[in-house]
Amino acid sequence: MTIDDIARLASVSKATVSAVLNDKPGVARLTRDRVAAIIDRFNYQPSHVARSLSVRSTKSIGLVIKEIDNPYYTRIMRGVFDACSRRGYTVFLGSSELTFVQEEKSIQAMVNQQVDGLILTPLQGGNRDITYLATLIARKFPLVLIGEVKNLQTGVVTILNADAAYEAVSYLIQQGRRDIAYFAGPATSMHNDERYEGYRRALAEHELAISPRYVREAGSYFEGGRKEGLELFGGPGEKPTAVFCYNDLVAIGLINALQELKIRVPEDVAVIGFDNIDFCRYANVPLTTIENPAAAMGEAAADLLIGQIEQGDRFVPERITLNARLIKRSST
Amino acid sequence: MTIDDIARLASVSKATVSAVLNDKPGVARLTRDRVAAIIDRFNYQPSHVARSLSVRSTKSIGLVIKEIDNPYYTRIMRGVFDACSRRGYTVFLGSSELTFVQEEKSIQAMVNQQVDGLILTPLQGGNRDITYLATLIARKFPLVLIGEVKNLQTGVVTILNADAAYEAVSYLIQQGRRDIAYFAGPATSMHNDERYEGYRRALAEHELAISPRYVREAGSYFEGGRKEGLELFGGPGEKPTAVFCYNDLVAIGLINALQELKIRVPEDVAVIGFDNIDFCRYANVPLTTIENPAAAMGEAAADLLIGQIEQGDRFVPERITLNARLIKRSST
DNA sequence: ATATACAGCTAAACCGATTCAGGTGAATAT
DNA sequence: ATATTCACCTGAATCGGTTTAGCTGTATAT
């Protein structure tokens, strides 16, 4: 079934059928009804591909995330997906698998599929090569980043990591904790820099010194948190009375280590995570953490992107900042 | 940049350029090199959309899962994604959000986008309407299901749920447990039926009776497991010494309830889950469970589907069954 | 009565690729 | 010298839509 068939059956031109399909004016009531009747009698669906070729838009966007099966990115996905389906866009899935090569490949695959725009949770780090993304932006290709990349003029959606970290650490101080450690994320992560900054600011504001032994790179997984926990709390030397962690997995790993060492949470040591993954609720010590509104970020990114796509030219790169709030549970 | 531009620049016809692009024979070495040089000098990428229209294939598939941010489906996604990118297909994301209406909508959106085929983790239940899927199949639309749907002749990828459950329950019996409960999944789930069947068989084989009080519908989430756990173990009456759970979340909910009731795991009660989500490893009582090879199923489904797409006609609906093995940890 | 406006419709160009039935000329066969 | 073969290349049709300029014929204005 093509538009020609419908035109023939209705004895009109395909231009008229097209007008009916797209609710364009200039078709008499009677004709419109007759054509519409035939269209749904034969259950005709216009070819999306042909339409795309003609109007130069595929009504689809690409989403390239860091890891497909990471609950945090998964929540971003859900937000993007929801916003897109609401606005009639479909989404292509891509993943950078944590490597720059793969990231660029995925982006290229999407661009090649001629998506109308792209949402990216960019990899970060000193050795980040900006050129490819910059080219894309120079070509006016609609692009929205979730998370910052320096020197790139596009739409960006973020949370105020530093402020959230500040709030969390202040809360610990307010509870009487004075020796507070930070279990840091990967050194290449800008999120980590920002969270550290909040930590630093909170301590500085209360005139508490930062002990170098208390700032440890634990990465972003369970194992890192556990390992650093065993080392710091199992080894010799002073022990902190609270730990602010880069993310929830690290916090859970740490708690696991603490329990193994028979150190009580929160009595002996308070722990705060970041992200509020589902797991926090299920854990036997429900984790105090910072709600990272991943789904909302996904939605915001999609809305921003689609706005960008549909505005075309005169569009100014926007920046959306969402709030991350502290969720108090029993680990503090 | 279109194929015409390249043709003009190389002073050949677009047919020749097309032949070069697609590595077709019948182009002289010299010409081929000249054209190729121009193609990559201008960094020309042929329009995927135009190509799709011409060859009637978009080199993309649709993946419709039940829930985007459910770790189990997320692992399926990863498998599908990996297999597809390996074979040069891109994947559209869709979600049924656990409702039949939304499932059909998502599928239609994909079909409308003219994907070459579809992978679906179908909703199940007595009131499942088969007609739409059946129509698709009748139209020879390539479709692979992850999980069974009755009366549908397509590719299917599954695990032997009953056998896996049988193995798990047998293991409990072998450890000396005799009063074994089953915390069941949603009544509409075929997986649940099969797992119950395995449970039943294991008990029957050892001439152990099934106590109706011990078979309880806990659904598929943490809350259900916790609630049924509190009821069964907190209330009056006999208590089982082991529980086989529909899935890991239910098992974790149950363990949470048991800990609240000061019942020791595994000393007083052994618990087995199903799926082996990441969480099992992180829990303070590492959960014995059944490894559900979700990623492998995703890969198998994608391979099956792509095979089906590329074979075209003479294709026989295949069925792939993967093994699920018991992973013994400290909850038993 | 003539000019003007307008609603309703269509023919044909266009989007950017693929494909196939020939055409051309050089090399080989008879 | 003519016929045959073959490698290489091209023109034009095709995929299935959208869009625009222009053509009707009827209604209104002058």
XYZ file of C-alpha atoms (C1' of nucleotides) in Angstrom:
724
model
C 0.000 0.000 0.000
C 1.473 3.302 -1.084
C 0.123 6.792 -1.336
C -0.403 6.189 -5.031
C -2.717 3.285 -4.373
C -4.788 5.367 -2.024
C -4.892 8.224 -4.523
C -6.103 5.893 -7.243
C -8.752 4.317 -5.026
C -10.047 7.713 -4.022
C -9.670 9.148 -7.532
C -7.640 12.094 -6.370
C -4.009 13.048 -6.766
C -1.399 11.997 -4.275
C -0.933 15.612 -3.348
C -4.452 15.566 -1.992
C -3.892 12.355 -0.091
C -0.756 13.859 1.367
C -2.712 16.927 2.434
C -5.285 14.742 4.132
C -2.604 12.737 5.880
C -0.944 15.821 7.245
C -4.073 17.778 8.062
C -3.156 20.505 5.676
C -5.838 22.999 4.628
C -7.135 23.323 1.088
C -9.072 20.082 0.897
C -12.871 20.155 0.721
C -14.685 18.525 3.591
C -16.243 15.906 1.369
C -13.005 14.931 -0.288
C -11.182 14.787 3.000
C -13.719 12.400 4.464
C -13.736 10.170 1.423
C -9.956 9.892 1.402
C -9.768 9.373 5.140
C -12.307 6.587 4.903
C -10.238 4.759 2.325
C -7.080 5.293 4.313
C -8.371 3.562 7.336
C -10.356 0.988 5.485
C -7.087 -0.301 4.078
C -5.257 0.484 7.270
C -2.720 2.420 5.278
C 0.400 3.704 7.021
C 2.588 6.119 5.081
C 6.204 5.098 4.781
C 8.192 6.787 7.441
C 11.383 6.364 5.471
C 10.032 8.028 2.355
C 8.674 10.861 4.432
C 12.004 11.268 6.179
C 13.802 11.514 2.886
C 11.419 14.133 1.699
C 11.262 16.343 4.766
C 14.842 15.726 5.874
C 13.917 14.700 9.363
C 13.584 11.277 10.836
C 11.718 12.227 13.989
C 14.196 10.224 15.961
C 16.996 11.075 18.297
C 20.056 9.182 19.445
C 20.916 8.524 23.046
C 24.498 7.600 23.795
C 25.152 6.663 27.392
C 28.202 5.374 29.144
C 26.977 1.979 30.196
C 23.780 0.278 29.200
C 23.333 -1.791 32.295
C 24.193 0.776 34.892
C 21.137 1.714 36.948
C 22.015 5.371 36.902
C 22.127 5.635 33.123
C 19.149 3.425 32.910
C 17.151 6.044 34.757
C 18.348 8.692 32.368
C 17.191 6.462 29.564
C 13.776 6.164 31.056
C 13.457 9.947 31.268
C 14.630 10.463 27.720
C 12.373 7.752 26.459
C 9.315 9.124 28.208
C 9.819 12.669 27.023
C 10.503 11.528 23.493
C 7.515 9.297 23.123
C 5.355 12.038 24.527
C 6.577 14.330 21.775
C 6.460 11.785 18.991
C 10.124 11.005 18.687
C 11.668 7.571 18.786
C 15.039 6.905 20.301
C 18.072 5.040 19.084
C 20.212 3.417 21.664
C 23.965 3.780 21.782
C 26.654 3.136 24.312
C 30.159 4.362 24.748
C 31.191 1.445 26.938
C 33.462 3.808 28.781
C 35.931 4.231 25.943
C 36.454 7.248 23.740
C 36.743 5.161 20.603
C 33.474 3.451 21.233
C 31.813 6.729 22.114
C 32.767 8.277 18.833
C 31.742 5.158 16.951
C 28.337 5.154 18.570
C 27.821 8.804 17.822
C 28.812 8.270 14.237
C 26.420 5.381 13.925
C 23.610 7.641 15.096
C 24.599 10.528 12.875
C 24.799 8.087 10.033
C 21.294 6.896 10.772
C 20.405 10.545 10.397
C 18.851 11.092 13.775
C 17.589 14.622 14.228
C 19.663 15.162 17.329
C 21.756 13.548 19.979
C 21.824 13.266 23.737
C 25.126 12.266 25.196
C 26.397 11.486 28.644
C 29.966 12.337 27.773
C 33.027 10.585 28.983
C 35.302 12.901 30.793
C 38.940 13.189 31.588
C 42.002 15.160 30.739
C 42.649 13.326 27.518
C 39.177 14.021 26.180
C 39.305 14.906 22.524
C 36.826 17.655 21.791
C 37.260 17.948 18.049
C 34.629 15.501 16.888
C 31.935 16.958 19.081
C 33.024 20.460 18.180
C 32.674 19.647 14.487
C 29.185 18.376 15.084
C 28.246 21.536 16.922
C 29.827 23.700 14.240
C 27.648 21.926 11.710
C 24.674 23.013 13.848
C 23.912 19.449 14.717
C 21.526 19.488 17.693
C 23.340 18.093 20.687
C 22.586 18.062 24.375
C 25.021 16.889 27.003
C 24.067 15.440 30.326
C 27.009 16.528 32.382
C 29.551 19.121 31.498
C 32.341 19.117 28.953
C 34.634 22.099 28.947
C 34.769 24.442 25.964
C 31.706 23.044 24.270
C 28.876 25.395 23.355
C 25.724 23.301 23.431
C 22.761 22.503 25.538
C 23.752 21.086 28.884
C 21.759 19.495 31.670
C 23.395 19.088 35.049
C 22.874 19.106 38.734
C 24.761 21.259 41.172
C 27.062 18.545 42.360
C 29.121 20.850 44.510
C 26.110 22.273 46.321
C 24.640 18.855 46.921
C 27.914 17.541 48.313
C 28.168 20.639 50.447
C 24.731 20.003 51.858
C 25.515 16.372 52.621
C 28.774 17.099 54.375
C 27.276 20.021 56.285
C 24.599 17.682 57.505
C 27.257 15.320 58.845
C 29.021 18.159 60.615
C 25.765 19.347 62.072
C 25.298 15.869 63.509
C 28.516 16.292 65.400
C 30.858 14.425 63.106
C 34.178 16.164 62.749
C 36.486 13.655 61.066
C 34.906 13.187 57.693
C 36.437 11.220 54.862
C 35.685 11.442 51.161
C 35.707 8.271 49.092
C 36.320 9.789 45.722
C 35.205 8.702 42.260
C 37.436 8.213 39.242
C 39.948 11.018 38.859
C 38.738 11.663 35.321
C 35.205 12.475 36.352
C 34.112 16.081 36.500
C 31.307 15.056 38.796
C 33.959 13.913 41.166
C 35.776 17.236 41.019
C 32.589 19.071 41.790
C 31.611 16.789 44.645
C 35.045 17.102 46.143
C 34.746 20.844 45.892
C 31.519 20.757 47.923
C 33.158 18.535 50.507
C 36.115 20.884 50.748
C 33.910 23.935 51.075
C 31.810 22.447 53.865
C 34.850 21.481 55.866
C 36.553 24.811 55.266
C 33.483 26.690 56.358
C 33.576 24.935 59.704
C 37.294 25.290 59.962
C 37.913 21.584 59.812
C 41.120 20.408 58.207
C 41.177 17.828 55.395
C 43.328 14.854 56.212
C 44.979 13.491 53.065
C 44.576 9.960 54.389
C 40.846 10.529 54.411
C 40.521 11.338 50.756
C 40.804 8.122 48.810
C 40.018 7.212 45.241
C 37.456 4.446 45.428
C 36.176 4.598 41.871
C 32.524 4.095 41.120
C 31.869 0.494 42.057
C 31.146 -1.673 45.066
C 34.564 -3.265 45.071
C 36.395 0.049 45.311
C 34.349 1.171 48.291
C 34.891 -2.125 50.021
C 38.593 -2.198 49.392
C 39.256 1.336 50.583
C 36.993 0.716 53.553
C 38.926 -2.348 54.640
C 42.173 -0.514 54.189
C 41.248 2.646 56.043
C 39.234 1.110 58.863
C 41.055 -2.185 59.123
C 44.524 -0.672 59.083
C 46.450 1.405 61.632
C 46.025 5.112 62.291
C 43.188 7.454 63.071
C 39.714 6.588 61.818
C 37.105 9.003 60.580
C 33.619 9.064 62.084
C 31.842 9.686 58.806
C 32.394 9.080 55.125
C 30.897 10.927 52.226
C 31.045 8.682 49.150
C 31.233 9.489 45.456
C 28.240 7.281 44.781
C 25.923 4.700 46.282
C 27.775 1.654 45.075
C 30.928 2.861 46.765
C 28.932 3.584 49.921
C 27.417 0.118 49.891
C 30.826 -1.423 49.408
C 32.093 0.599 52.325
C 29.227 -0.465 54.570
C 29.911 -4.039 53.620
C 33.520 -3.610 54.745
C 32.474 -1.895 57.957
C 30.086 -4.694 58.847
C 32.807 -7.190 58.227
C 35.027 -5.228 60.608
C 32.222 -5.147 63.183
C 32.061 -1.384 63.009
C 28.524 -0.144 63.504
C 26.732 2.107 61.033
C 25.720 4.774 61.899
C 26.769 4.601 65.551
C 30.503 4.425 64.911
C 30.649 5.707 61.380
C 28.046 7.560 59.351
C 27.899 6.985 55.599
C 26.378 9.050 52.823
C 26.135 8.012 49.194
C 25.164 9.770 46.014
C 22.540 8.981 43.341
C 19.832 7.210 45.313
C 19.760 4.029 43.302
C 16.937 1.607 44.143
C 19.316 -0.506 46.091
C 19.615 2.059 48.868
C 16.118 1.287 50.029
C 16.628 -2.452 50.056
C 19.924 -2.481 51.882
C 19.851 -3.701 55.460
C 21.141 -0.314 56.536
C 19.063 2.010 54.387
C 21.477 4.503 52.964
C 21.371 8.241 53.392
C 22.114 9.621 49.983
C 21.565 12.408 47.530
C 18.703 12.011 45.145
C 20.191 12.401 41.725
C 17.224 13.190 39.526
C 18.435 11.100 36.624
C 15.037 10.555 35.055
C 14.257 14.243 35.313
C 17.586 15.030 33.695
C 16.754 12.689 30.876
C 13.438 14.389 30.354
C 14.952 17.827 30.525
C 17.626 16.851 28.034
C 15.074 15.456 25.634
C 12.857 18.508 25.900
C 15.805 20.782 25.397
C 16.996 18.805 22.418
C 13.635 18.645 20.737
C 13.215 22.355 21.270
C 16.558 22.853 19.612
C 15.597 20.609 16.724
C 12.304 22.278 16.078
C 13.517 25.821 16.451
C 16.175 25.261 13.876
C 18.398 28.297 13.460
C 17.892 31.014 16.000
C 18.529 28.895 19.002
C 20.689 29.760 21.941
C 22.488 26.968 23.779
C 20.662 26.591 27.006
C 21.713 25.191 30.323
C 19.357 23.488 32.707
C 20.342 22.871 36.279
C 18.327 20.547 38.434
C 18.235 20.208 42.153
C 19.636 17.243 44.000
C 18.256 16.875 47.484
C 19.498 14.989 50.488
C 17.509 11.939 51.517
C 18.024 11.097 55.137
C 17.918 7.449 56.080
C 19.454 5.327 58.779
C 23.092 5.269 57.705
C 23.588 8.670 59.352
C 27.031 16.417 -0.266
C 25.043 13.912 -2.265
C 25.999 11.107 -4.540
C 25.389 13.443 -7.455
C 28.001 15.877 -6.242
C 30.541 13.118 -5.974
C 29.638 11.828 -9.403
C 30.119 15.275 -10.902
C 33.416 15.821 -9.138
C 34.723 12.495 -10.350
C 33.150 12.888 -13.810
C 31.377 9.568 -13.650
C 27.734 8.608 -13.320
C 26.127 8.123 -9.944
C 25.702 4.465 -10.781
C 29.458 4.178 -10.726
C 29.757 6.011 -7.446
C 27.139 3.723 -6.002
C 29.102 0.710 -7.205
C 32.228 2.035 -5.533
C 30.386 2.713 -2.317
C 29.006 -0.780 -2.170
C 32.068 -2.617 -3.405
C 30.262 -3.923 -6.396
C 32.308 -5.373 -9.285
C 32.439 -3.867 -12.736
C 34.428 -0.766 -11.936
C 37.971 -0.387 -13.275
C 40.690 -0.174 -10.686
C 41.655 3.307 -11.746
C 38.146 4.672 -11.635
C 37.467 3.061 -8.310
C 40.507 4.668 -6.751
C 39.727 8.066 -8.175
C 36.166 7.989 -6.912
C 37.204 6.635 -3.531
C 39.725 9.416 -3.170
C 37.104 12.061 -3.768
C 34.684 10.358 -1.405
C 36.976 10.547 1.499
C 38.480 13.860 0.612
C 35.036 15.353 1.079
C 34.247 12.969 3.881
C 31.070 12.030 2.099
C 28.590 9.762 3.870
C 25.732 8.411 1.774
C 22.284 9.136 3.118
C 21.089 6.213 5.108
C 17.494 7.259 4.683
C 17.683 7.392 0.902
C 19.389 4.049 0.861
C 16.744 2.581 3.106
C 13.999 3.769 0.821
C 15.708 2.250 -2.132
C 16.641 -1.108 -0.710
C 13.637 -1.398 1.603
C 15.628 -2.106 4.685
C 16.659 0.210 7.448
C 19.308 -1.980 9.047
C 17.711 -1.356 12.366
C 15.670 -3.420 14.741
C 13.260 -2.564 17.507
C 13.579 -3.765 21.061
C 10.474 -3.583 23.192
C 10.995 -4.510 26.813
C 8.713 -4.460 29.784
C 10.451 -1.864 31.890
C 13.311 0.346 30.920
C 14.807 0.727 34.333
C 14.558 -2.829 35.535
C 18.010 -4.389 35.878
C 16.884 -7.652 34.377
C 15.633 -6.089 31.144
C 18.578 -3.832 31.122
C 20.835 -6.850 30.833
C 18.781 -8.123 27.952
C 19.217 -4.753 26.324
C 22.935 -4.924 26.685
C 23.015 -8.307 24.971
C 20.808 -7.181 22.144
C 22.803 -4.023 21.703
C 26.136 -5.829 21.591
C 25.018 -8.412 19.078
C 23.398 -5.778 16.891
C 26.305 -3.418 16.752
C 28.563 -6.316 15.966
C 26.395 -7.112 12.957
C 25.864 -3.548 11.849
C 22.351 -3.003 13.045
C 21.164 -0.169 15.222
C 18.459 -0.573 17.804
C 15.361 1.397 18.584
C 14.225 1.423 22.136
C 10.671 0.772 23.193
C 8.916 -0.087 26.374
C 5.603 -1.648 27.199
C 5.502 -0.193 30.697
C 3.719 -3.316 31.799
C 0.492 -2.544 29.987
C -0.884 -4.189 26.903
C -1.953 -0.897 25.375
C 1.489 0.585 25.730
C 3.079 -2.584 24.419
C 1.063 -2.458 21.242
C 1.707 1.248 20.867
C 5.436 0.749 21.184
C 5.426 -2.055 18.684
C 3.441 0.036 16.259
C 5.850 2.902 16.661
C 8.694 0.581 15.719
C 6.861 -0.974 12.807
C 6.010 2.494 11.685
C 9.666 3.465 11.809
C 10.116 0.524 9.485
C 12.553 -1.447 11.551
C 13.632 -4.654 9.883
C 12.549 -6.776 12.809
C 11.466 -6.778 16.394
C 12.568 -8.313 19.668
C 9.926 -8.389 22.336
C 9.813 -9.439 25.948
C 6.101 -10.044 25.885
C 3.669 -9.320 28.632
C 1.885 -12.418 29.696
C -1.373 -13.334 31.301
C -4.702 -14.896 30.581
C -6.122 -11.826 28.966
C -3.281 -11.500 26.502
C -4.565 -10.560 23.097
C -2.627 -12.429 20.460
C -4.168 -10.942 17.347
C -1.839 -8.037 16.770
C 1.289 -10.135 17.085
C -0.289 -12.863 15.003
C -1.008 -10.373 12.228
C 2.577 -9.274 12.270
C 3.776 -12.839 12.011
C 1.320 -13.592 9.255
C 2.754 -10.657 7.333
C 6.136 -12.410 7.699
C 7.409 -9.629 9.890
C 10.576 -10.867 11.621
C 9.843 -11.215 15.293
C 11.667 -12.878 18.154
C 10.223 -13.296 21.597
C 12.229 -13.529 24.779
C 9.952 -15.686 26.823
C 7.082 -17.742 25.627
C 3.665 -16.744 24.347
C 1.238 -19.526 23.616
C 0.073 -20.186 20.069
C 2.579 -17.919 18.412
C 4.816 -19.322 15.701
C 8.005 -17.253 15.826
C 11.517 -17.334 17.064
C 11.682 -17.766 20.811
C 14.525 -17.539 23.285
C 13.985 -18.933 26.759
C 15.557 -20.677 29.670
C 14.319 -23.873 31.226
C 12.667 -22.259 34.201
C 11.182 -25.468 35.506
C 14.479 -27.331 35.445
C 16.303 -24.479 37.135
C 13.700 -24.258 39.865
C 13.851 -28.002 40.268
C 17.583 -27.824 40.726
C 17.324 -25.078 43.302
C 14.691 -26.808 45.372
C 16.478 -30.147 45.136
C 19.555 -28.442 46.485
C 17.582 -27.215 49.483
C 16.226 -30.686 50.128
C 19.661 -32.147 49.836
C 20.795 -29.740 52.530
C 18.256 -31.270 54.845
C 15.488 -28.734 54.510
C 12.090 -30.355 54.355
C 9.556 -27.572 54.820
C 10.095 -25.441 51.789
C 7.948 -22.486 50.821
C 7.551 -20.891 47.416
C 7.138 -17.134 47.233
C 5.450 -16.939 43.872
C 5.564 -14.257 41.205
C 2.592 -12.600 39.561
C -0.113 -15.082 38.660
C -0.056 -13.897 35.061
C 3.565 -14.799 34.494
C 4.412 -17.908 32.568
C 7.829 -17.894 34.137
C 6.071 -18.216 37.455
C 4.069 -21.211 36.290
C 7.195 -22.918 35.124
C 9.134 -22.173 38.272
C 6.294 -23.450 40.383
C 6.233 -26.590 38.308
C 9.914 -27.187 39.082
C 9.267 -26.603 42.763
C 6.365 -29.034 42.717
C 8.335 -31.677 40.915
C 11.281 -31.523 43.307
C 9.029 -31.868 46.316
C 7.000 -34.652 44.742
C 10.107 -36.580 43.882
C 11.143 -36.609 47.508
C 7.633 -37.353 48.642
C 7.274 -34.070 50.446
C 3.818 -32.537 50.598
C 3.118 -28.979 49.528
C 1.528 -26.910 52.232
C -0.876 -24.364 50.754
C 0.142 -21.851 53.413
C 3.665 -22.056 52.075
C 2.836 -21.015 48.556
C 2.208 -17.282 48.537
C 1.964 -14.744 45.786
C 4.661 -12.182 46.480
C 4.812 -10.531 43.066
C 8.116 -9.455 41.628
C 9.263 -6.673 43.893
C 10.998 -6.119 47.199
C 7.837 -4.992 48.967
C 5.939 -8.177 48.125
C 8.685 -10.404 49.485
C 8.923 -8.368 52.628
C 5.186 -8.304 53.227
C 4.678 -12.032 52.742
C 7.756 -12.697 54.842
C 6.432 -10.664 57.756
C 3.070 -12.361 57.478
C 4.287 -15.914 57.248
C 7.145 -15.729 59.724
C 5.718 -13.105 62.026
C 2.282 -14.707 62.323
C 1.090 -17.866 64.003
C 1.428 -21.415 62.657
C 4.192 -23.620 61.372
C 7.186 -21.970 59.732
C 9.151 -23.298 56.809
C 12.906 -23.773 57.015
C 13.606 -22.617 53.482
C 12.024 -20.399 50.863
C 12.460 -20.542 47.137
C 11.577 -17.146 45.679
C 10.245 -16.120 42.292
C 13.057 -13.618 41.895
C 15.880 -11.865 43.673
C 13.983 -8.765 44.662
C 11.381 -10.887 46.411
C 14.163 -12.841 48.104
C 15.843 -9.661 49.276
C 12.553 -8.360 50.608
C 12.062 -11.608 52.451
C 15.530 -11.501 53.979
C 14.845 -7.962 55.081
C 11.711 -9.167 56.858
C 13.536 -12.102 58.429
C 16.264 -9.862 59.779
C 13.654 -7.600 61.250
C 12.104 -10.630 62.944
C 15.530 -11.701 64.217
C 15.386 -14.897 62.254
C 18.813 -15.932 61.026
C 19.647 -16.597 57.396
C 20.681 -19.254 56.535
C 20.775 -20.928 59.986
C 17.032 -20.767 60.625
C 15.777 -20.228 57.132
C 17.529 -20.695 53.821
C 16.589 -18.416 50.915
C 17.067 -18.809 47.188
C 16.303 -16.170 44.586
C 16.170 -16.138 40.824
C 17.937 -13.971 38.196
C 21.229 -13.125 39.882
C 20.916 -9.375 39.680
C 24.016 -7.431 40.708
C 22.472 -6.680 43.994
C 22.829 -10.268 45.189
C 26.552 -9.868 45.521
C 26.351 -6.633 47.432
C 23.747 -7.718 49.947
C 24.961 -8.320 53.460
C 23.827 -11.896 53.153
C 25.001 -12.775 49.656
C 22.093 -14.481 48.007
C 22.072 -17.963 46.572
C 20.255 -17.626 43.281
C 19.857 -18.858 39.772
C 21.911 -17.158 37.138
C 19.480 -15.986 34.527
C 21.619 -15.378 31.461
C 19.789 -12.254 30.379
C 22.589 -10.772 28.329
C 23.135 -14.077 26.557
C 19.426 -14.251 25.828
C 19.550 -10.798 24.347
C 22.440 -11.769 22.128
C 20.784 -14.987 21.083
C 17.577 -13.163 20.273
C 19.383 -10.589 18.181
C 21.349 -13.224 16.301
C 18.207 -15.206 15.682
C 16.338 -12.158 14.501
C 19.054 -10.950 12.186
C 19.330 -14.430 10.748
C 15.619 -14.356 10.134
C 15.817 -10.926 8.517
C 18.631 -11.833 6.213
C 17.320 -15.223 5.195
C 14.055 -13.703 4.143
C 11.590 -16.335 3.020
C 12.608 -19.875 3.684
C 13.061 -19.493 7.357
C 11.806 -21.845 10.034
C 10.879 -20.414 13.415
C 13.629 -21.473 15.733
C 13.733 -21.868 19.459
C 16.812 -21.344 21.540
C 16.984 -22.580 25.078
C 19.701 -21.408 27.383
C 20.883 -22.881 30.616
C 20.321 -21.275 33.967
C 22.664 -22.478 36.639
C 22.513 -22.366 40.405
C 24.925 -20.005 42.124
C 25.568 -21.027 45.679
C 26.212 -18.234 48.155
C 25.683 -17.767 51.845
C 21.910 -17.502 52.056
C 21.675 -21.327 51.997
C -20.431 42.555 -18.092
C -15.928 42.336 -16.704
C -12.314 41.966 -13.313
C -10.768 39.928 -9.044
C -10.502 36.624 -5.530
C -10.433 32.352 -3.845
C -11.296 27.499 -2.753
C -10.058 23.051 -4.387
C -7.352 20.315 -6.875
C -3.324 18.377 -9.782
C 1.092 17.719 -12.436
C 5.565 17.514 -11.892
C 9.825 18.333 -9.534
C 12.290 16.811 -5.686
C 14.559 14.221 -1.659
C 19.218 10.752 -2.401
C 20.158 6.680 -2.989
C 19.995 1.572 -6.015
C 19.473 -1.180 -10.034
C 19.111 -2.817 -14.576
C 18.902 -2.779 -19.416
C 21.648 -1.347 -22.660
C 25.790 1.242 -25.073
C 30.727 1.678 -26.220
C 35.036 0.314 -27.572
C 38.895 -2.759 -27.250
C 40.367 -7.553 -27.385
C 39.828 -12.025 -29.138
C 37.844 -15.671 -32.334
C 36.705 -17.260 -36.937
C 37.411 -8.528 -42.413
C 33.724 -9.590 -39.750
C 31.612 -11.539 -35.629
C 31.775 -12.358 -30.744
C 32.976 -11.470 -26.186
C 33.763 -8.825 -22.410
C 34.994 -5.124 -19.225
C 33.433 -0.808 -18.055
C 30.269 2.642 -17.810
C 25.742 5.351 -18.137
C 20.744 6.852 -18.524
C 16.690 6.316 -16.670
C 13.416 4.128 -13.755
C 12.410 3.335 -9.062
C 11.585 3.506 -3.921
C 7.196 6.519 -1.450
C 6.504 10.349 0.108
C 6.191 16.331 0.139
C 5.806 20.649 -2.001
C 5.020 24.330 -5.200
C 3.382 26.603 -9.145
C -0.448 26.797 -11.685
C -5.039 25.446 -13.435
C -10.007 25.203 -12.888
C -14.475 27.031 -11.962
C -17.428 29.490 -8.930
C -18.370 33.632 -5.976
C -17.844 38.362 -5.064
C -16.644 43.323 -6.311
C -16.922 47.134 -9.502
